[in-house]
Tab-separated table of C-alpha atoms and ligand atoms in Angstrom:
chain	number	residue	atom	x	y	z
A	1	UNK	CA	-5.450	31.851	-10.804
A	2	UNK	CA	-4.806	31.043	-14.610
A	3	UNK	CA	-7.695	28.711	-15.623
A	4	UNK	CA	-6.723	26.289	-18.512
A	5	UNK	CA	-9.021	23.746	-20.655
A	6	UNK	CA	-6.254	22.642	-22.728
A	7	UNK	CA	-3.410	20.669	-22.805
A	8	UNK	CA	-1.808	23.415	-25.157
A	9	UNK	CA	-2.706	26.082	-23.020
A	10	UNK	CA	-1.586	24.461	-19.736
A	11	UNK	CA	1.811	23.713	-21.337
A	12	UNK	CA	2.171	27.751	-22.390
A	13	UNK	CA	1.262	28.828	-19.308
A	14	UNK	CA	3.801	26.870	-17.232
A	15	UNK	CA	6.276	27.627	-19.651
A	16	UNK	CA	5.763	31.227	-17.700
A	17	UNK	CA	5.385	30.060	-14.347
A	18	UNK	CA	8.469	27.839	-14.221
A	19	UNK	CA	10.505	31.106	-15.721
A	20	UNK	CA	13.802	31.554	-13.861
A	21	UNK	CA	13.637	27.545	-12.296
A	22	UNK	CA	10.600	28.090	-10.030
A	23	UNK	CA	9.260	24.612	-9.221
A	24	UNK	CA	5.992	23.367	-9.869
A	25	UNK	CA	3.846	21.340	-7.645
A	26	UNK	CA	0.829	18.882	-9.208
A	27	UNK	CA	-2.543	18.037	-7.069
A	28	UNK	CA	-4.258	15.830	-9.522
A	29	UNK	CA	-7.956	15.283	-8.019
A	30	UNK	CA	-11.565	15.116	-9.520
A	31	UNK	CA	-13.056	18.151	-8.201
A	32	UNK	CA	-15.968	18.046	-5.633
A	33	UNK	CA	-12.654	19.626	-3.481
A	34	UNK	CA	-13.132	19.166	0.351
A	35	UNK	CA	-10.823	19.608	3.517
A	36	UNK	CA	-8.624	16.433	2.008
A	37	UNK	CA	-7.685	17.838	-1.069
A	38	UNK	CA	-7.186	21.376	0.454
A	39	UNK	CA	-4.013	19.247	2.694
A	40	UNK	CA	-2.389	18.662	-0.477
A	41	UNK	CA	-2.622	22.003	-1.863
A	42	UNK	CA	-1.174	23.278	1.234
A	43	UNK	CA	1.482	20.844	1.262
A	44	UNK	CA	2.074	21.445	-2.440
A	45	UNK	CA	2.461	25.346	-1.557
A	46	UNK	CA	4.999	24.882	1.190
A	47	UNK	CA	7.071	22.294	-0.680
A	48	UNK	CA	6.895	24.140	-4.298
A	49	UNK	CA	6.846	27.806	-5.883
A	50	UNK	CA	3.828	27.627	-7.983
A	51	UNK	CA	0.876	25.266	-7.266
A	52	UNK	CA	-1.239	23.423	-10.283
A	53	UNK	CA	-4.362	21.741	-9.463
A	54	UNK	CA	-5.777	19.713	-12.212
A	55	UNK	CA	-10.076	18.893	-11.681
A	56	UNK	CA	-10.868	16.345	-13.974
A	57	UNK	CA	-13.435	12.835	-13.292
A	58	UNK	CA	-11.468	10.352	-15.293
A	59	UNK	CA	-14.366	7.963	-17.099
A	60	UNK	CA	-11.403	5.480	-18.147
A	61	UNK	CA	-10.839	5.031	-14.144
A	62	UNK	CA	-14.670	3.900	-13.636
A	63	UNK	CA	-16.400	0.870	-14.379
A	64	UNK	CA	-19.632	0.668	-16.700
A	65	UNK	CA	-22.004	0.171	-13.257
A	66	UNK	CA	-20.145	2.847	-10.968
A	67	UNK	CA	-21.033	6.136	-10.687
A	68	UNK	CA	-19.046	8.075	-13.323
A	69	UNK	CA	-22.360	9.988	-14.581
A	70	UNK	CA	-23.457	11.309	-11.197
A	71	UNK	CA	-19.845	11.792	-9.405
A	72	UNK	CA	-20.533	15.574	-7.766
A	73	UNK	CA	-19.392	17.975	-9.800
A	74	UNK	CA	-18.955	21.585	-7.994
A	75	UNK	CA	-17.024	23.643	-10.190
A	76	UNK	CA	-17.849	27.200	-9.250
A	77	UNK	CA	-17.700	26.250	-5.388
A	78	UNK	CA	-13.818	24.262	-6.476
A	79	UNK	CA	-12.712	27.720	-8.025
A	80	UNK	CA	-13.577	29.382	-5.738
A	81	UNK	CA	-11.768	27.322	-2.722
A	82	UNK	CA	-8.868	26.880	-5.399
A	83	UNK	CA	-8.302	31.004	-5.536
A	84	UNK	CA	-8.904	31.747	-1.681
A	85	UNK	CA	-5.770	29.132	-1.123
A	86	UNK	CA	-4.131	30.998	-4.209
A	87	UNK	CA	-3.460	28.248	-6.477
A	88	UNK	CA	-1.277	29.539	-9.428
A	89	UNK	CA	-3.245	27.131	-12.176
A	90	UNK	CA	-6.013	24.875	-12.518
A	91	UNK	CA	-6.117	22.483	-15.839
A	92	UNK	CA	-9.339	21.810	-16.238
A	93	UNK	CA	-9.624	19.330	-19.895
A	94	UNK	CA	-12.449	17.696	-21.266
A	95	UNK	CA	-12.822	14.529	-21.838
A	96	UNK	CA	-12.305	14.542	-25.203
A	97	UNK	CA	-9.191	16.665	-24.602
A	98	UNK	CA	-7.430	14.132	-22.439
A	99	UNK	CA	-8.546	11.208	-24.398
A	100	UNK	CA	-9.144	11.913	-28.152
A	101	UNK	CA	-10.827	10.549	-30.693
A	102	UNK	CA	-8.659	7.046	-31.602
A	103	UNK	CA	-6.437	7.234	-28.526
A	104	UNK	CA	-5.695	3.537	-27.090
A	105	UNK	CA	-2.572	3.410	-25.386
A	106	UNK	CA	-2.594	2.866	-21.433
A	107	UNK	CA	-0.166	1.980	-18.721
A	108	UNK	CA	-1.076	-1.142	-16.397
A	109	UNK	CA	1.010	-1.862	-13.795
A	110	UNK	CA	1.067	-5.241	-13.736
A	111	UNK	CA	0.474	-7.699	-10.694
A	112	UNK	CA	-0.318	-4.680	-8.240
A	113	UNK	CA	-3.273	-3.050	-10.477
A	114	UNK	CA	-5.444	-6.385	-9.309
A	115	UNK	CA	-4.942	-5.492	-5.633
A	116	UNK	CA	-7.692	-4.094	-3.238
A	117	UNK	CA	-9.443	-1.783	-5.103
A	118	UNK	CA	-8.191	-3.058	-8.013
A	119	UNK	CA	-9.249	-6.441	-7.417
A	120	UNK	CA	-13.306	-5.345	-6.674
A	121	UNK	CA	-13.218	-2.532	-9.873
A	122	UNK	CA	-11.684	-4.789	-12.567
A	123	UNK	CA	-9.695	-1.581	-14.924
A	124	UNK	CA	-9.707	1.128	-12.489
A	125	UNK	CA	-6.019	1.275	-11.940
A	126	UNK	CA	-5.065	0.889	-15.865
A	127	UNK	CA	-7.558	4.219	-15.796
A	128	UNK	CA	-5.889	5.722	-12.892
A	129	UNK	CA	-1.928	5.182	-13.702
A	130	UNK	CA	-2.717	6.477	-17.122
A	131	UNK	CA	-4.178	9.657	-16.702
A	132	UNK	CA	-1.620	10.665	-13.782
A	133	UNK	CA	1.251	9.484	-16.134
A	134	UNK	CA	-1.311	11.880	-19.183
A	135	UNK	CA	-0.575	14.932	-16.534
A	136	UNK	CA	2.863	14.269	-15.798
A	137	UNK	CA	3.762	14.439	-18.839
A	138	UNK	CA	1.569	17.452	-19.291
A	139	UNK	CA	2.506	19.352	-16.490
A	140	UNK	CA	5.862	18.088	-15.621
A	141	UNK	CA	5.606	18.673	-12.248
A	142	UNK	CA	9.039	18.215	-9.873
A	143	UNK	CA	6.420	16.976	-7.035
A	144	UNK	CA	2.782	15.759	-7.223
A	145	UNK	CA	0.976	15.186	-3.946
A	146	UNK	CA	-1.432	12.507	-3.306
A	147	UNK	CA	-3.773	11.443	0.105
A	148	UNK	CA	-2.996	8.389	1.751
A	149	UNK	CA	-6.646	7.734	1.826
A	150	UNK	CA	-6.122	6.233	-1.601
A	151	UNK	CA	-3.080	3.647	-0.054
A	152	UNK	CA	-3.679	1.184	-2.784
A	153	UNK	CA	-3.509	4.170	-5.731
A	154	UNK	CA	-0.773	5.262	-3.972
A	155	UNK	CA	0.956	2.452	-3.911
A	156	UNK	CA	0.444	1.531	-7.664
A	157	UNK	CA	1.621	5.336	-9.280
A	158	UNK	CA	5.173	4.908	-6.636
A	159	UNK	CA	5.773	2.071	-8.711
A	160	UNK	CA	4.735	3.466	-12.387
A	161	UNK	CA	7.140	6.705	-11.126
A	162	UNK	CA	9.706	3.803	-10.546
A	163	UNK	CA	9.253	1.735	-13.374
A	164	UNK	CA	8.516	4.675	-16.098
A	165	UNK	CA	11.500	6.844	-14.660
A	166	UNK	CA	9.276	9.516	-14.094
A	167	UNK	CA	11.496	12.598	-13.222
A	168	UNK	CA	9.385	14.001	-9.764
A	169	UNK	CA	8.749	12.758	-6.483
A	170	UNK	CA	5.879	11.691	-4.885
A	171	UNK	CA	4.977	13.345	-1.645
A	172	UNK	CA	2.098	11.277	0.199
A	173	UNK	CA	-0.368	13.666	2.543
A	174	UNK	CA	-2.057	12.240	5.465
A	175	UNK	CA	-5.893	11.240	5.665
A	176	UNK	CA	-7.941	14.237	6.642
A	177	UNK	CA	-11.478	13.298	8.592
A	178	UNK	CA	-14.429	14.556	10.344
A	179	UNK	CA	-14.104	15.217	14.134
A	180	UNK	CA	-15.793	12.066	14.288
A	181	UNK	CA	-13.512	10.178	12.533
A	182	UNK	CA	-14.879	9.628	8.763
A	183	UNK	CA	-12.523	9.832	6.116
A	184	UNK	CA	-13.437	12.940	4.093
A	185	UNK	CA	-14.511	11.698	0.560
A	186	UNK	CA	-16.308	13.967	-2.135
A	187	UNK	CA	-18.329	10.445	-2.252
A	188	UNK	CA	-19.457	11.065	0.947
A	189	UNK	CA	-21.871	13.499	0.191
A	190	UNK	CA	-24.118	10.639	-1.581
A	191	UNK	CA	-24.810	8.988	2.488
A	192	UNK	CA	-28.287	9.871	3.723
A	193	UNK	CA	-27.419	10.632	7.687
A	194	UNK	CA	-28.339	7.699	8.716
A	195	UNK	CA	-25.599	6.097	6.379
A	196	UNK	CA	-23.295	8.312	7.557
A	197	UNK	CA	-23.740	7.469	11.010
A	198	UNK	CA	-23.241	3.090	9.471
A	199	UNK	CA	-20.125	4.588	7.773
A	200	UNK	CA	-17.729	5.280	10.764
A	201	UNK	CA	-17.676	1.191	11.870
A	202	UNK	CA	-14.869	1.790	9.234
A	203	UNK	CA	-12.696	4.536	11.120
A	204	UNK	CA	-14.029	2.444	14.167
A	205	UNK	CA	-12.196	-1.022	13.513
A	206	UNK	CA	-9.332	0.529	11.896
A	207	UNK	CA	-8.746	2.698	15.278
A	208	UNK	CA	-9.169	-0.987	17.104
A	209	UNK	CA	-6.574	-2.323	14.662
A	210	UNK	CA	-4.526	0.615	15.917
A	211	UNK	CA	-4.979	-0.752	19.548
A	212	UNK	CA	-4.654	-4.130	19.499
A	213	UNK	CA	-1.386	-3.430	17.605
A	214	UNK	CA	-0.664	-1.122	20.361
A	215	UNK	CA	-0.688	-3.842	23.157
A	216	UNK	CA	1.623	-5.839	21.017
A	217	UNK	CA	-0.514	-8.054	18.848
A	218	UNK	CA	1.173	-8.495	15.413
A	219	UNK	CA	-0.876	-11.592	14.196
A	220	UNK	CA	-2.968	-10.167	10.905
A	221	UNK	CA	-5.619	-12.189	10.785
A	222	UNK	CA	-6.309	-12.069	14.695
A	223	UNK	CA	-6.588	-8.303	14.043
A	224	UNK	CA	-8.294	-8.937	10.617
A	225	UNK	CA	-10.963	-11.101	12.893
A	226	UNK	CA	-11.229	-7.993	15.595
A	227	UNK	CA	-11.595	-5.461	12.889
A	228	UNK	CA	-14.475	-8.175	11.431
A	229	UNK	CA	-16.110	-7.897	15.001
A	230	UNK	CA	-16.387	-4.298	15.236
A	231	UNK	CA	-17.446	-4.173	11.354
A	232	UNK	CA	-20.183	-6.423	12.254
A	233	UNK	CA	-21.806	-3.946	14.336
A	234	UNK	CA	-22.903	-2.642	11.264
A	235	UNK	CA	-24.704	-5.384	9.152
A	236	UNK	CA	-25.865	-3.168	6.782
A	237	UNK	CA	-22.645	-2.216	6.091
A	238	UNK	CA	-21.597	-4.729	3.201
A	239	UNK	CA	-17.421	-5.208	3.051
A	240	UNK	CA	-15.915	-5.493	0.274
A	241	UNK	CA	-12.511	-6.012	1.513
A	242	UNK	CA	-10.931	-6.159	4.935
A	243	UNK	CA	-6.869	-6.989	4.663
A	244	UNK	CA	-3.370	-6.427	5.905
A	245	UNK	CA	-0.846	-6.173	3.604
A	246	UNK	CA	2.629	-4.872	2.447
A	247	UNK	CA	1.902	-1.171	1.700
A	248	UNK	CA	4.219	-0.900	-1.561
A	249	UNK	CA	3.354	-4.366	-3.074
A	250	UNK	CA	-0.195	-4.627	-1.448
A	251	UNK	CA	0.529	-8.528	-1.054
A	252	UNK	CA	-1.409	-9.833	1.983
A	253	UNK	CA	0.794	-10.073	5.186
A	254	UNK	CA	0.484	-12.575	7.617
A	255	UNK	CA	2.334	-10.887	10.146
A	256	UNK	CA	2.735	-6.639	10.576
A	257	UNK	CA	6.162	-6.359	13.065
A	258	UNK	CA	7.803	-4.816	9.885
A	259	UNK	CA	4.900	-2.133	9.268
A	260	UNK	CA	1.658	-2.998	7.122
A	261	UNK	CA	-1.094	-1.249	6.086
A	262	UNK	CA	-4.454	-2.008	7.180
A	263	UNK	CA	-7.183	-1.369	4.637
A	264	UNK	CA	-10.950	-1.447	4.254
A	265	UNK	CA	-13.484	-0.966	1.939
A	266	UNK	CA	-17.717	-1.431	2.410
A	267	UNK	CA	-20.672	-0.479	0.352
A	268	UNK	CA	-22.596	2.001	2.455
A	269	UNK	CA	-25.981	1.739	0.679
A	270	UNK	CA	-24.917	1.456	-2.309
A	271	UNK	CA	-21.832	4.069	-1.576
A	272	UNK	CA	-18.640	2.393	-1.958
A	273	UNK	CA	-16.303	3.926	1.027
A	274	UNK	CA	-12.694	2.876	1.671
A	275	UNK	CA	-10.431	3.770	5.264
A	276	UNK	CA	-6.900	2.576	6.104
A	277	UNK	CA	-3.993	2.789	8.274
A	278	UNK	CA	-0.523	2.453	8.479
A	279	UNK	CA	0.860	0.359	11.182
A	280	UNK	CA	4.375	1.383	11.824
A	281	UNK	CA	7.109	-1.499	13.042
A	282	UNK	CA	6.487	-3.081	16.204
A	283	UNK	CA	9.524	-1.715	17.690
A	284	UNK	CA	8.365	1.799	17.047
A	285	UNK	CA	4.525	1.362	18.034
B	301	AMP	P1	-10.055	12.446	-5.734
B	301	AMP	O1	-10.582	13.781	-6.101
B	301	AMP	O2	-10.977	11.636	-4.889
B	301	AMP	O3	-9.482	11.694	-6.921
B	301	AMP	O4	-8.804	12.708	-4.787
B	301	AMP	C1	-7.746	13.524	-5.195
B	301	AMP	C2	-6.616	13.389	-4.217
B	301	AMP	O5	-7.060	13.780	-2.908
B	301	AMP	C3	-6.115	11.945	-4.089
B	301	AMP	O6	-4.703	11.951	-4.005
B	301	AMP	C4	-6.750	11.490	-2.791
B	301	AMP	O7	-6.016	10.474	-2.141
B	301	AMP	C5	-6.723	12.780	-1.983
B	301	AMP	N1	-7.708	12.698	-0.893
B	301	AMP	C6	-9.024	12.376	-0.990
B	301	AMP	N2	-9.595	12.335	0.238
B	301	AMP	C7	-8.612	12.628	1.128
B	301	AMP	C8	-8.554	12.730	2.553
B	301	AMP	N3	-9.627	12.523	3.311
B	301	AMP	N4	-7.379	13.045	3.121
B	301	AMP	C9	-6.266	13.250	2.355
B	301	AMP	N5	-6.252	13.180	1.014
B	301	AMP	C10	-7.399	12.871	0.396
């Protein structure tokens, strides 16, 4: 595995691994690697010939009180999962590499990058659409793969791809979780056991979402209320958001017989967590 800290480096070095039209596949993620981010190298080595992964915690994608200075950072443990699945190169920048001195230009995609997430961590998406658009361009990768377990990031880069003509396609991986049913997060590694036993009422009213939706119930805020029910099982759990919207303009739905996406997020302690689902038509369910 070809280890690069620069963006000069990185673009040298797939100069050589694209030689004779091999394709290149992108995992962007930032590090503290776990079972979730191992899916999308996978799927990145069965859809492409060479695999990059790039590691790097993005401080223009964090707010001023979140936890930018203590995200987990595992390097020698993420190399070493990164070779055993036989990655072909891992970009690895700085900060001041991928941001440096005097830089000020970012991409905001406008109307969707208040949504969710967006709408609780005023900035993140500007942060997040412009350092994925920062290794596009320096990887130029013909696919990048992202988790669903970020729907609302997700749903934000499809449209900068869209609206920037970005020349690569998107393949979205599904959520990987515990046998018990938490969504794997490197975040979740800051919940004390008894926290981690609060954070499945998450996985628990999305999966009663899932049912009620089942029997035929399309009504999104009588399934917003259920999902509030089981949540409440949890009061220490605090929500931050509990919706059903349109999963490409993230526009609340009232109604989900043409598909939705059912989303969550809760402070934990003082862990932020987020879990969601796609609800297929009602024809289909
Ligand atoms: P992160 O390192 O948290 O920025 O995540 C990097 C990529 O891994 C993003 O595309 C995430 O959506 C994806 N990811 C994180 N957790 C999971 C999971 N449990 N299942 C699938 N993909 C995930």
């Amino acid at each position: 595995m070809r280890i690069t800290k620069t963006v000069e480096e990185a673009r040298s070095d797939l100069r050589e691994l694209r030689a004779g039209g091999r394709s290149v596949g992108l995992v962007p993620t930032m590090g503290a690697l776990h079972d979730g981010h191992i899916s999308l190298v996978r799927a990145a080595r069965a859809h492409c010939d060479e695999v990059a992964v790039s590691i790097f915690v993005n401080p223009t994608q964090f707010g001023p009180n979140e936890d930018f200075t203590r995200y987990p950072r595992t390097w020698d443990a993420d190399c070493a999962l990164l070779k055993s699945e036989q990655v072909d190169l891992l970009f690895a920048p700085s900060s001041e590499e991928m941001y440096p001195r005097g830089s000020s230009t970012f991409i905001e995609v406008a109307d969707m990058s208040d949504r969710l997430d967006g709408a609780s961590r005023p900035g993140h998406f500007r942060g997040v659409a412009t350092v994925v658009a920062k290794l596009f361009q320096i990887i130029e990768p013909d696919k990048a793969f992202f988790g669903q377990k970020d729907a609302a990031q997700v749903a934000v880069l499809r449209k900068m791809v869209r609206d920037l003509n970005f020349n690569l396609e998107l393949v979205v991986c599904p959520i990987v979780r515990e046998p018990d049913g938490l969504a794997l997060s490197s975040r979740n590694r800051y919940l004390s056991t008894e926290e981690r036993k609060q954070a499945l009422v998450l996985s628990r009213a999305l999966r009663h979402v899932e049912e009620e939706s089942e029997r035929g119930i399309t009504d999104s805020s009588r399934l917003i209320r259920s999902a509030g029910e089981v949540l409440a099982q949890e009061p220490s759990v605090r929500i931050d958001y509990c919706r059903i919207v349109d999963p490409d303009t993230l526009e609340d739905l009232a109604d989900t017989s043409s598909g939705a996406l059912a989303a969550v997020a809760a402070f934990v302690g003082s862990t932020r967590i987020i879990d969601n689902l796609l609800l297929p038509p009602a024809e289909t369910r």
